[in-house]
Amino acid sequence: MAPAKATNVVRLLLGSTALWLSQLGAGTVAASKSVTAHLAAKWPETPLLLEASEFMAEEKLAIYKQTESDYSYYNLILKKAGQFLDNLHINLLKFAFSIRAYSPAIQMFQQIAADEPPPDGCNAFVVIHKKHTCKINEIKKLLKKAASRTRPYLFKGDHKFPTNKENLPVVILYAEMGTRTFSAFHKVLSAKAQNEEILYVLRHYIQKPSSRKMYLSGYGVELAIKSTEYKALDDTQVKKDETEANELMV
């Protein structure tokens, strides 16, 4: 039988997407011979709201938290995004969702937060020049001597609250957008940023990551299958053929 060969078929799905690979034979292949595989990332599934915020980092998407089904959540985000984007960019956002294009960016911030590390039991926390707290009423205290401590390194992908000054104490908020804790911190920090008291930086942080796997789509994968068929041979016939060949050579 001819060796089987594999081709990739990409399906765009909402929420958790999967990569399906179908095995096609050179001749007619029965349905029972098909091979199905899933391509999963090493990190857990990331919230669509956070991925949308990455897509719309320069558009200031309104913040909402998932409270219903994945489908309702998806449609709610698209509806609110429609207040800021034209139809072309809405379609691009849908495509970005389907291949989870911004999920790696969310995981990058999650890893940065893990390296801080987060204070125990905190849904959200701030870092002010190497000092951590998850209590809003401690922010003012930590800001007093912030200038005497080392200024944090900021990454190119960091989200900074608009301000006319850069040489200000840096307050980095690690929180999940759409949560009450985020809203409470954001209200205080955005006010201070508007008054040019601080440089407010937001980094995504999910205290309790999803237990679901992050299935990927739109990535090329090759599945190589080798035939392992064996044929029964008569050893006596093989030896006989070898003897005849030797006699002819003589």
Coordinates of N, CA and C in Angstrom, one line a residue:
M1 N 0.9 -1.2 0.0 CA 0.0 0.0 0.0 C 0.9 1.2 0.0
A2 N 0.5 2.3 -0.8 CA 1.4 3.5 -0.9 C 1.4 4.2 0.5
P3 N 2.5 4.8 0.8 CA 2.6 5.5 2.1 C 1.5 6.6 2.2
A4 N 1.0 6.9 3.4 CA 0.0 8.0 3.5 C 0.7 9.3 3.6
K5 N 0.0 10.3 3.2 CA 0.6 11.7 3.3 C -0.5 12.6 4.0
A6 N 0.0 13.6 4.7 CA -0.9 14.5 5.5 C -1.0 15.9 4.9
T7 N -2.1 16.5 5.0 CA -2.3 17.9 4.6 C -3.0 18.6 5.8
N8 N -2.8 19.9 5.9 CA -3.3 20.7 7.0 C -4.6 21.4 6.6
V9 N -5.6 21.3 7.4 CA -6.9 22.1 7.1 C -7.1 23.0 8.3
V10 N -7.1 24.3 8.1 CA -7.3 25.2 9.2 C -8.8 25.6 9.3
R11 N -9.3 25.5 10.5 CA -10.7 26.0 10.7 C -10.7 27.1 11.7
L12 N -11.3 28.2 11.4 CA -11.4 29.3 12.3 C -12.6 29.1 13.2
L13 N -12.4 29.0 14.5 CA -13.4 28.8 15.5 C -13.5 29.9 16.5
L14 N -14.6 30.1 17.1 CA -14.7 31.1 18.2 C -14.3 30.4 19.5
G15 N -13.6 31.3 20.4 CA -13.1 30.8 21.7 C -12.0 29.9 21.5
S16 N -12.0 28.7 22.0 CA -10.9 27.7 21.9 C -10.9 27.2 20.5
T17 N -9.9 27.4 19.7 CA -9.8 26.9 18.3 C -8.9 25.8 18.3
A18 N -9.0 24.9 17.2 CA -8.2 23.7 17.1 C -7.7 23.6 15.7
L19 N -6.6 22.9 15.6 CA -6.0 22.6 14.3 C -6.3 21.2 14.0
W20 N -7.0 20.9 12.9 CA -7.4 19.5 12.5 C -6.5 19.1 11.4
L21 N -5.9 18.0 11.5 CA -5.1 17.4 10.4 C -5.8 16.1 9.9
S22 N -6.0 16.1 8.6 CA -6.6 14.9 8.1 C -5.6 14.1 7.2
Q23 N -5.6 12.8 7.4 CA -4.7 11.9 6.7 C -5.4 11.5 5.4
L24 N -4.7 11.8 4.2 CA -5.2 11.4 2.9 C -4.4 10.4 2.3
G25 N -4.9 9.3 1.8 CA -4.1 8.3 1.2 C -4.0 8.6 -0.3
A26 N -3.0 7.9 -0.9 CA -2.8 8.1 -2.4 C -4.0 7.5 -3.1
G27 N -4.6 6.5 -2.6 CA -5.8 5.9 -3.2 C -7.0 6.3 -2.4
T28 N -7.9 5.4 -2.3 CA -9.1 5.6 -1.5 C -8.8 5.2 0.0
V29 N -9.1 6.2 0.9 CA -8.8 5.9 2.3 C -10.1 5.9 3.1
A30 N -10.4 4.9 3.8 CA -11.6 4.7 4.6 C -11.6 5.8 5.7
A31 N -12.8 6.1 6.2 CA -13.0 7.1 7.3 C -12.3 6.7 8.5
S32 N -12.2 5.4 8.8 CA -11.6 4.9 10.0 C -10.1 5.1 10.0
K33 N -9.5 5.4 8.8 CA -8.0 5.6 8.7 C -7.6 7.1 9.0
S34 N -8.6 8.0 9.2 CA -8.2 9.4 9.4 C -7.5 9.6 10.7
V35 N -6.7 10.7 10.7 CA -5.9 11.1 11.9 C -6.3 12.5 12.3
T36 N -6.7 12.7 13.6 CA -7.1 14.0 14.1 C -6.1 14.4 15.2
A37 N -5.6 15.7 15.1 CA -4.6 16.1 16.1 C -5.0 17.5 16.5
H38 N -4.7 17.9 17.7 CA -4.9 19.2 18.3 C -3.6 19.9 18.6
L39 N -3.4 21.1 18.2 CA -2.2 21.9 18.5 C -2.5 22.8 19.7
A40 N -2.0 22.5 20.9 CA -2.3 23.3 22.1 C -1.0 24.0 22.5
A41 N -1.2 25.3 23.0 CA 0.0 26.0 23.5 C 0.3 25.6 24.9
K42 N 1.5 26.0 25.4 CA 1.9 25.6 26.7 C 1.2 26.4 27.8
W43 N 0.6 27.5 27.4 CA -0.1 28.3 28.4 C -1.6 28.1 28.4
P44 N -2.3 28.4 29.5 CA -3.8 28.2 29.5 C -4.5 29.2 28.6
E45 N -5.8 29.0 28.4 CA -6.6 29.9 27.5 C -6.6 31.3 28.1
T46 N -6.5 32.3 27.3 CA -6.5 33.7 27.8 C -7.9 34.3 27.5
P47 N -8.3 35.3 28.3 CA -9.6 35.9 28.1 C -9.6 36.8 26.8
L48 N -10.8 36.7 26.1 CA -10.9 37.4 24.8 C -10.8 38.9 25.1
L49 N -11.3 39.4 26.2 CA -11.3 40.8 26.5 C -9.9 41.4 26.5
L50 N -9.0 40.6 27.1 CA -7.6 41.1 27.2 C -7.0 41.1 25.8
E51 N -7.3 40.1 25.0 CA -6.8 40.0 23.6 C -7.4 41.2 22.8
A52 N -8.6 41.5 23.1 CA -9.2 42.7 22.4 C -8.5 44.0 22.8
S53 N -8.2 44.1 24.1 CA -7.5 45.3 24.6 C -6.1 45.4 23.9
E54 N -5.5 44.3 23.6 CA -4.2 44.4 22.9 C -4.4 44.8 21.5
F55 N -5.4 44.3 20.9 CA -5.7 44.7 19.5 C -6.1 46.2 19.4
M56 N -6.8 46.7 20.4 CA -7.2 48.1 20.4 C -6.5 48.9 21.4
A57 N -5.2 48.6 21.6 CA -4.4 49.4 22.6 C -4.4 50.9 22.3
E58 N -4.5 51.2 21.0 CA -4.5 52.7 20.7 C -5.9 53.2 20.5
E59 N -7.0 52.4 20.7 CA -8.3 52.8 20.4 C -9.2 53.0 21.7
K60 N -8.6 52.6 22.9 CA -9.3 52.7 24.2 C -10.7 52.1 24.2
L61 N -10.7 50.7 24.1 CA -11.9 50.0 24.2 C -12.5 50.1 25.6
A62 N -13.8 50.2 25.7 CA -14.5 50.2 27.0 C -14.3 48.9 27.7
I63 N -14.3 48.8 29.0 CA -14.0 47.6 29.7 C -15.2 46.9 30.2
Y64 N -15.3 45.6 29.9 CA -16.4 44.8 30.3 C -15.9 43.4 30.8
K65 N -16.6 42.8 31.7 CA -16.2 41.5 32.2 C -17.1 40.4 31.7
Q66 N -16.6 39.3 31.4 CA -17.4 38.2 31.0 C -18.4 37.7 32.1
T67 N -19.7 37.7 31.8 CA -20.6 37.2 32.8 C -21.6 36.2 32.2
E68 N -21.6 36.0 30.9 CA -22.5 35.1 30.2 C -21.7 34.0 29.5
S69 N -22.3 33.5 28.4 CA -21.6 32.4 27.7 C -20.5 33.0 26.9
D70 N -19.6 32.1 26.3 CA -18.5 32.6 25.5 C -19.0 33.3 24.3
Y71 N -20.1 32.8 23.7 CA -20.7 33.5 22.5 C -21.2 34.9 22.8
S72 N -21.9 35.0 23.9 CA -22.5 36.3 24.3 C -21.3 37.3 24.6
Y73 N -20.3 36.8 25.3 CA -19.2 37.6 25.7 C -18.5 38.1 24.4
Y74 N -18.3 37.2 23.4 CA -17.7 37.5 22.1 C -18.5 38.6 21.4
N75 N -19.8 38.5 21.4 CA -20.6 39.4 20.7 C -20.6 40.8 21.4
L76 N -20.6 40.8 22.7 CA -20.6 42.0 23.5 C -19.3 42.8 23.2
I77 N -18.2 42.1 23.2 CA -16.9 42.8 22.9 C -16.9 43.4 21.5
L78 N -17.5 42.6 20.5 CA -17.5 43.2 19.1 C -18.5 44.4 19.0
K79 N -19.6 44.3 19.8 CA -20.5 45.4 19.8 C -19.9 46.7 20.4
K80 N -19.2 46.6 21.5 CA -18.5 47.7 22.1 C -17.4 48.2 21.2
A81 N -16.7 47.3 20.6 CA -15.5 47.7 19.7 C -16.0 48.4 18.5
G82 N -17.3 48.1 18.1 CA -17.9 48.8 17.0 C -18.1 50.3 17.2
Q83 N -18.0 50.7 18.4 CA -18.2 52.1 18.8 C -16.9 52.9 18.4
F84 N -15.8 52.2 18.2 CA -14.5 52.8 18.0 C -13.9 52.4 16.6
L85 N -14.3 51.3 16.1 CA -13.7 50.8 14.8 C -14.7 50.7 13.7
D86 N -14.1 50.8 12.5 CA -14.9 50.7 11.3 C -15.1 49.2 11.0
N87 N -15.9 48.9 9.9 CA -16.2 47.5 9.6 C -14.9 46.7 9.2
L88 N -13.9 47.4 8.6 CA -12.7 46.7 8.2 C -12.0 46.2 9.5
H89 N -11.8 47.1 10.4 CA -11.1 46.7 11.6 C -11.9 45.7 12.5
I90 N -13.2 45.8 12.4 CA -14.0 44.8 13.2 C -13.7 43.4 12.6
N91 N -13.6 43.3 11.3 CA -13.3 42.0 10.6 C -11.9 41.6 11.0
L92 N -11.0 42.5 11.1 CA -9.6 42.2 11.5 C -9.6 41.7 12.9
L93 N -10.4 42.3 13.8 CA -10.5 41.8 15.2 C -11.1 40.4 15.3
K94 N -12.1 40.1 14.5 CA -12.7 38.8 14.4 C -11.6 37.8 14.0
F95 N -10.8 38.1 13.0 CA -9.8 37.2 12.5 C -8.7 37.0 13.6
A96 N -8.4 38.1 14.3 CA -7.4 38.0 15.4 C -7.9 37.1 16.5
F97 N -9.2 37.2 16.8 CA -9.8 36.3 17.8 C -9.7 34.8 17.3
S98 N -10.0 34.6 16.0 CA -10.1 33.2 15.5 C -8.8 32.5 15.6
I99 N -7.7 33.2 15.4 CA -6.3 32.6 15.5 C -5.6 32.9 16.8
R100 N -6.4 33.6 17.7 CA -5.8 34.0 19.0 C -4.5 34.6 18.9
A101 N -4.4 35.6 18.0 CA -3.1 36.3 17.7 C -2.5 37.0 18.8
Y102 N -3.3 37.5 19.8 CA -2.8 38.3 20.8 C -2.7 37.6 22.2
S103 N -3.0 36.3 22.1 CA -2.8 35.5 23.3 C -1.4 35.4 23.8
P104 N -0.4 35.3 22.9 CA 1.0 35.3 23.4 C 1.4 36.6 24.2
A105 N 0.8 37.7 23.7 CA 1.1 39.0 24.4 C 0.5 39.0 25.8
I106 N -0.6 38.4 26.0 CA -1.2 38.3 27.3 C -0.4 37.4 28.2
Q107 N 0.1 36.3 27.7 CA 0.9 35.4 28.4 C 2.3 36.0 28.8
M108 N 2.8 36.9 27.9 CA 4.1 37.6 28.2 C 3.9 38.4 29.5
F109 N 2.8 39.2 29.5 CA 2.6 40.0 30.7 C 2.4 39.1 32.0
Q110 N 1.7 38.0 31.8 CA 1.4 37.1 32.9 C 2.8 36.6 33.4
Q111 N 3.7 36.3 32.6 CA 5.0 35.8 33.0 C 5.8 36.9 33.7
I112 N 5.7 38.1 33.2 CA 6.4 39.2 33.9 C 5.8 39.4 35.3
A113 N 4.5 39.3 35.4 CA 3.9 39.4 36.7 C 4.4 38.3 37.7
A114 N 4.5 37.1 37.1 CA 5.0 36.0 37.9 C 6.4 36.2 38.5
D115 N 7.2 36.9 37.7 CA 8.6 37.1 38.1 C 8.7 38.2 39.2
E116 N 7.6 39.0 39.5 CA 7.7 40.0 40.5 C 8.1 39.6 41.9
P117 N 7.5 38.6 42.6 CA 6.2 37.9 42.2 C 5.0 38.6 42.8
P118 N 3.8 38.1 42.5 CA 2.6 38.8 43.0 C 2.5 38.5 44.5
P119 N 2.0 39.5 45.3 CA 1.7 39.2 46.8 C 0.6 38.1 46.9
D120 N 0.7 37.4 47.9 CA -0.2 36.3 48.1 C -1.6 36.8 48.3
G121 N -2.6 36.1 47.6 CA -4.0 36.4 47.8 C -4.5 37.7 47.2
C122 N -3.7 38.3 46.3 CA -4.1 39.5 45.7 C -4.7 39.3 44.3
N123 N -5.9 39.9 44.0 CA -6.5 39.8 42.7 C -5.7 40.8 41.8
A124 N -5.2 41.9 42.3 CA -4.4 42.8 41.5 C -3.4 43.5 42.5
F125 N -2.4 44.1 41.9 CA -1.4 44.7 42.8 C -0.6 45.7 42.0
V126 N 0.1 46.6 42.7 CA 0.9 47.6 42.0 C 2.3 47.5 42.5
V127 N 3.2 47.9 41.6 CA 4.7 47.9 41.9 C 5.1 49.3 41.7
I128 N 5.7 49.9 42.8 CA 6.1 51.3 42.8 C 7.6 51.3 43.1
H129 N 8.4 51.3 42.1 CA 9.9 51.3 42.2 C 10.3 50.2 43.2
K130 N 10.0 48.9 42.8 CA 10.3 47.7 43.5 C 9.6 47.4 44.8
K131 N 8.6 48.3 45.2 CA 7.8 48.0 46.3 C 6.4 47.6 45.9
H132 N 5.9 46.5 46.5 CA 4.6 45.9 46.1 C 3.5 46.2 47.1
T133 N 2.3 46.3 46.6 CA 1.1 46.4 47.5 C -0.1 46.0 46.7
C134 N -1.1 45.5 47.4 CA -2.4 45.2 46.8 C -3.5 46.0 47.5
K135 N -3.0 47.0 48.3 CA -3.9 47.9 49.0 C -3.8 49.3 48.4
I136 N -5.0 49.8 48.0 CA -5.0 51.2 47.4 C -4.5 52.2 48.4
N137 N -4.9 52.1 49.7 CA -4.5 53.1 50.6 C -3.0 53.2 50.9
E138 N -2.2 52.2 50.4 CA -0.8 52.2 50.6 C 0.0 52.9 49.5
I139 N -0.7 53.2 48.4 CA 0.0 53.8 47.2 C 0.6 55.1 47.6
K140 N -0.1 56.0 48.3 CA 0.4 57.3 48.6 C 1.7 57.2 49.5
K141 N 1.7 56.2 50.4 CA 2.9 56.0 51.2 C 4.1 55.6 50.4
L142 N 3.9 54.7 49.5 CA 5.0 54.1 48.7 C 5.5 55.2 47.7
L143 N 4.7 56.1 47.3 CA 5.1 57.2 46.4 C 6.1 58.2 47.0
K144 N 6.0 58.3 48.3 CA 6.8 59.4 49.0 C 8.3 59.2 48.8
K145 N 8.8 58.0 48.9 CA 10.2 57.8 48.7 C 10.5 57.0 47.4
A146 N 9.6 57.1 46.5 CA 9.8 56.3 45.2 C 11.1 56.8 44.5
A147 N 11.3 58.1 44.5 CA 12.5 58.7 43.8 C 13.8 58.1 44.3
S148 N 13.9 57.7 45.5 CA 15.1 57.2 46.1 C 15.4 55.7 45.7
R149 N 14.4 55.1 45.1 CA 14.6 53.7 44.7 C 14.8 53.6 43.2
T150 N 15.2 52.5 42.7 CA 15.5 52.3 41.3 C 14.2 52.3 40.5
R151 N 14.3 53.1 39.4 CA 13.2 53.2 38.5 C 13.1 51.9 37.7
P152 N 11.9 51.4 37.5 CA 11.7 50.1 36.8 C 11.9 50.2 35.3
Y153 N 12.3 49.1 34.7 CA 12.5 49.0 33.3 C 11.1 48.8 32.6
L154 N 10.9 49.6 31.6 CA 9.6 49.5 30.9 C 9.8 48.9 29.5
F155 N 8.9 48.0 29.1 CA 9.0 47.3 27.8 C 8.3 48.1 26.7
K156 N 8.7 47.8 25.5 CA 8.1 48.4 24.4 C 6.6 48.2 24.3
G157 N 6.1 47.1 24.7 CA 4.7 46.7 24.7 C 3.9 47.2 25.9
D158 N 4.5 47.9 26.8 CA 3.8 48.3 28.0 C 2.7 49.4 27.6
H159 N 1.6 49.4 28.3 CA 0.5 50.3 28.1 C 0.6 51.5 29.1
K160 N 0.9 52.6 28.6 CA 1.1 53.8 29.4 C -0.1 54.7 29.3
F161 N -0.5 55.2 30.5 CA -1.6 56.2 30.5 C -1.1 57.5 29.9
P162 N -1.8 58.1 28.9 CA -1.3 59.3 28.3 C -0.9 60.4 29.3
T163 N 0.3 61.0 29.1 CA 0.8 62.1 30.0 C 1.8 62.9 29.2
N164 N 2.0 64.1 29.6 CA 2.9 65.0 28.9 C 4.3 64.9 29.5
K165 N 4.4 64.2 30.7 CA 5.7 64.1 31.3 C 6.1 62.6 31.5
E166 N 7.4 62.3 31.3 CA 7.9 61.0 31.5 C 8.7 60.8 32.7
N167 N 9.3 61.9 33.2 CA 10.2 61.8 34.4 C 9.4 61.9 35.7
L168 N 8.5 60.9 35.9 CA 7.6 60.8 37.0 C 7.8 59.4 37.7
P169 N 7.4 59.3 39.0 CA 7.4 58.0 39.6 C 6.5 57.0 38.8
V170 N 7.0 55.9 38.6 CA 6.3 54.9 37.8 C 5.5 53.9 38.7
V171 N 4.2 53.8 38.4 CA 3.3 52.9 39.1 C 2.8 51.9 38.1
I172 N 3.2 50.6 38.3 CA 2.8 49.6 37.4 C 1.7 48.8 38.0
L173 N 0.5 48.8 37.4 CA -0.6 48.0 37.8 C -0.7 46.7 37.1
Y174 N -0.7 45.6 37.9 CA -0.9 44.2 37.4 C -2.4 43.9 37.8
A175 N -3.2 43.7 36.8 CA -4.6 43.5 37.1 C -5.3 42.9 35.8
E176 N -6.5 42.3 36.0 CA -7.3 41.8 34.9 C -8.4 42.8 34.6
M177 N -8.3 43.3 33.4 CA -9.3 44.3 33.0 C -10.7 43.7 33.1
G178 N -11.7 44.6 33.5 CA -13.0 44.1 33.6 C -13.4 43.7 35.0
T179 N -12.5 43.5 35.9 CA -12.8 43.1 37.3 C -13.0 44.3 38.2
R180 N -13.7 44.2 39.3 CA -13.9 45.3 40.2 C -12.6 45.8 40.8
T181 N -11.7 44.9 41.0 CA -10.4 45.3 41.6 C -9.7 46.2 40.6
F182 N -9.7 45.8 39.4 CA -9.0 46.7 38.4 C -9.7 48.1 38.3
S183 N -11.0 48.1 38.3 CA -11.7 49.4 38.3 C -11.3 50.3 39.4
A184 N -11.2 49.7 40.6 CA -10.9 50.5 41.8 C -9.5 51.1 41.7
F185 N -8.5 50.3 41.3 CA -7.1 50.7 41.1 C -7.1 51.8 40.0
H186 N -7.7 51.5 38.9 CA -7.7 52.3 37.7 C -8.2 53.7 38.0
K187 N -9.3 53.8 38.8 CA -9.9 55.1 39.1 C -8.9 56.0 39.8
V188 N -8.1 55.4 40.8 CA -7.2 56.2 41.6 C -6.0 56.5 40.7
L189 N -5.4 55.5 40.0 CA -4.2 55.7 39.3 C -4.4 56.7 38.1
S190 N -5.5 56.5 37.4 CA -5.7 57.4 36.2 C -5.9 58.9 36.7
A191 N -6.5 59.1 37.8 CA -6.6 60.4 38.3 C -5.3 61.0 38.6
K192 N -4.4 60.2 39.3 CA -3.0 60.7 39.6 C -2.2 61.0 38.3
A193 N -2.5 60.1 37.3 CA -1.8 60.3 36.0 C -2.2 61.6 35.3
Q194 N -3.5 61.8 35.3 CA -4.1 63.1 34.7 C -3.5 64.3 35.4
N195 N -3.3 64.2 36.7 CA -2.7 65.3 37.5 C -1.2 65.4 37.3
E196 N -0.6 64.5 36.5 CA 0.8 64.4 36.3 C 1.6 64.2 37.5
E197 N 1.1 63.3 38.4 CA 1.8 62.9 39.6 C 2.6 61.6 39.4
I198 N 2.1 60.8 38.5 CA 2.7 59.5 38.3 C 2.7 59.1 36.8
L199 N 3.6 58.2 36.4 CA 3.5 57.6 35.1 C 2.8 56.2 35.3
Y200 N 1.6 56.1 34.9 CA 0.7 54.9 35.1 C 0.9 53.9 34.0
V201 N 1.3 52.7 34.4 CA 1.5 51.6 33.4 C 0.7 50.4 33.7
L202 N 0.0 49.9 32.8 CA -0.9 48.7 33.0 C -0.2 47.5 32.3
R203 N -0.2 46.4 33.1 CA 0.2 45.1 32.6 C -0.8 44.0 33.0
H204 N -1.2 43.2 32.1 CA -2.2 42.2 32.3 C -1.7 41.2 33.4
Y205 N -2.7 40.8 34.3 CA -2.4 39.8 35.3 C -3.7 39.1 35.6
I206 N -3.7 37.8 35.5 CA -4.8 36.9 35.8 C -4.5 36.1 37.0
Q207 N -5.1 36.4 38.1 CA -4.8 35.6 39.3 C -5.1 34.2 39.2
K208 N -6.2 33.8 38.6 CA -6.6 32.4 38.5 C -6.8 32.1 37.0
P209 N -5.7 31.7 36.3 CA -5.8 31.4 34.9 C -6.8 30.3 34.6
S210 N -7.3 30.3 33.4 CA -8.3 29.2 33.0 C -7.7 27.8 33.1
S211 N -8.5 26.9 33.3 CA -8.1 25.5 33.4 C -8.1 24.9 32.0
R212 N -8.7 25.6 31.0 CA -8.8 25.1 29.6 C -7.5 25.4 28.9
K213 N -7.2 24.4 28.0 CA -6.0 24.6 27.1 C -6.2 25.7 26.1
M214 N -5.1 26.3 25.7 CA -5.1 27.3 24.7 C -4.9 26.7 23.3
Y215 N -5.9 26.3 22.6 CA -5.8 25.7 21.3 C -5.5 26.8 20.2
L216 N -4.6 26.4 19.4 CA -4.1 27.4 18.4 C -4.6 27.0 17.0
S217 N -4.7 28.0 16.1 CA -5.2 27.8 14.8 C -4.4 28.7 13.9
G218 N -4.2 28.3 12.6 CA -3.5 29.1 11.6 C -2.0 28.9 11.6
Y219 N -1.5 27.9 12.2 CA -0.1 27.6 12.3 C 0.2 26.3 11.5
G220 N 1.2 26.3 10.7 CA 1.5 25.2 9.8 C 2.1 24.0 10.6
V221 N 1.6 22.8 10.4 CA 2.1 21.6 11.1 C 2.2 20.5 10.1
E222 N 3.3 19.8 10.2 CA 3.5 18.7 9.3 C 3.4 17.4 10.1
L223 N 2.6 16.5 9.6 CA 2.4 15.2 10.2 C 3.0 14.1 9.3
A224 N 4.1 13.5 9.6 CA 4.7 12.5 8.8 C 4.3 11.1 9.3
I225 N 3.8 10.2 8.4 CA 3.4 8.9 8.8 C 4.2 7.9 8.0
K226 N 4.8 6.9 8.7 CA 5.6 5.9 8.0 C 4.9 4.6 8.0
S227 N 4.9 3.9 6.9 CA 4.3 2.6 6.8 C 5.0 1.6 7.6
T228 N 4.3 0.8 8.4 CA 5.0 -0.2 9.3 C 4.5 -1.6 8.9
E229 N 4.1 -1.8 7.7 CA 3.6 -3.1 7.3 C 4.8 -4.1 7.1
Y230 N 4.6 -5.3 7.5 CA 5.6 -6.3 7.4 C 5.0 -7.5 6.6
K231 N 5.9 -8.1 5.7 CA 5.5 -9.2 4.9 C 6.2 -10.5 5.4
A232 N 5.5 -11.6 5.5 CA 6.1 -12.8 5.9 C 6.9 -13.4 4.8
L233 N 8.1 -13.8 5.0 CA 9.0 -14.4 4.0 C 9.4 -15.8 4.4
D234 N 9.6 -16.6 3.4 CA 10.0 -18.0 3.6 C 11.6 -18.0 3.6
D235 N 12.2 -18.2 4.7 CA 13.7 -18.2 4.8 C 14.3 -19.2 3.9
T236 N 13.7 -20.3 3.7 CA 14.3 -21.4 2.9 C 14.4 -20.9 1.5
Q237 N 13.4 -20.2 1.0 CA 13.4 -19.7 -0.4 C 14.5 -18.6 -0.6
V238 N 14.7 -17.8 0.5 CA 15.7 -16.7 0.4 C 17.1 -17.4 0.3
K239 N 17.3 -18.4 1.1 CA 18.6 -19.1 1.1 C 18.9 -19.7 -0.3
K240 N 17.8 -20.3 -0.9 CA 17.9 -21.0 -2.1 C 18.3 -20.0 -3.2
D241 N 17.6 -18.8 -3.2 CA 17.9 -17.7 -4.2 C 19.4 -17.3 -4.1
E242 N 19.9 -17.2 -2.8 CA 21.3 -16.7 -2.6 C 22.2 -17.8 -3.1
T243 N 21.9 -19.1 -3.0 CA 22.8 -20.1 -3.5 C 22.9 -20.1 -5.0
E244 N 21.7 -20.0 -5.6 CA 21.7 -19.9 -7.1 C 22.5 -18.7 -7.6
A245 N 22.4 -17.6 -6.9 CA 23.1 -16.4 -7.4 C 24.6 -16.6 -7.2
N246 N 25.1 -17.3 -6.2 CA 26.5 -17.5 -6.0 C 27.0 -18.5 -7.1
E247 N 26.2 -19.5 -7.4 CA 26.6 -20.4 -8.5 C 26.8 -19.7 -9.8
L248 N 25.9 -18.8 -10.1 CA 26.0 -18.1 -11.4 C 27.2 -17.2 -11.4
M249 N 27.6 -16.6 -10.3 CA 28.8 -15.8 -10.2 C 30.1 -16.6 -10.4
V250 N 30.1 -17.9 -10.0 CA 31.2 -18.8 -10.2 C 31.3 -19.2 -11.6

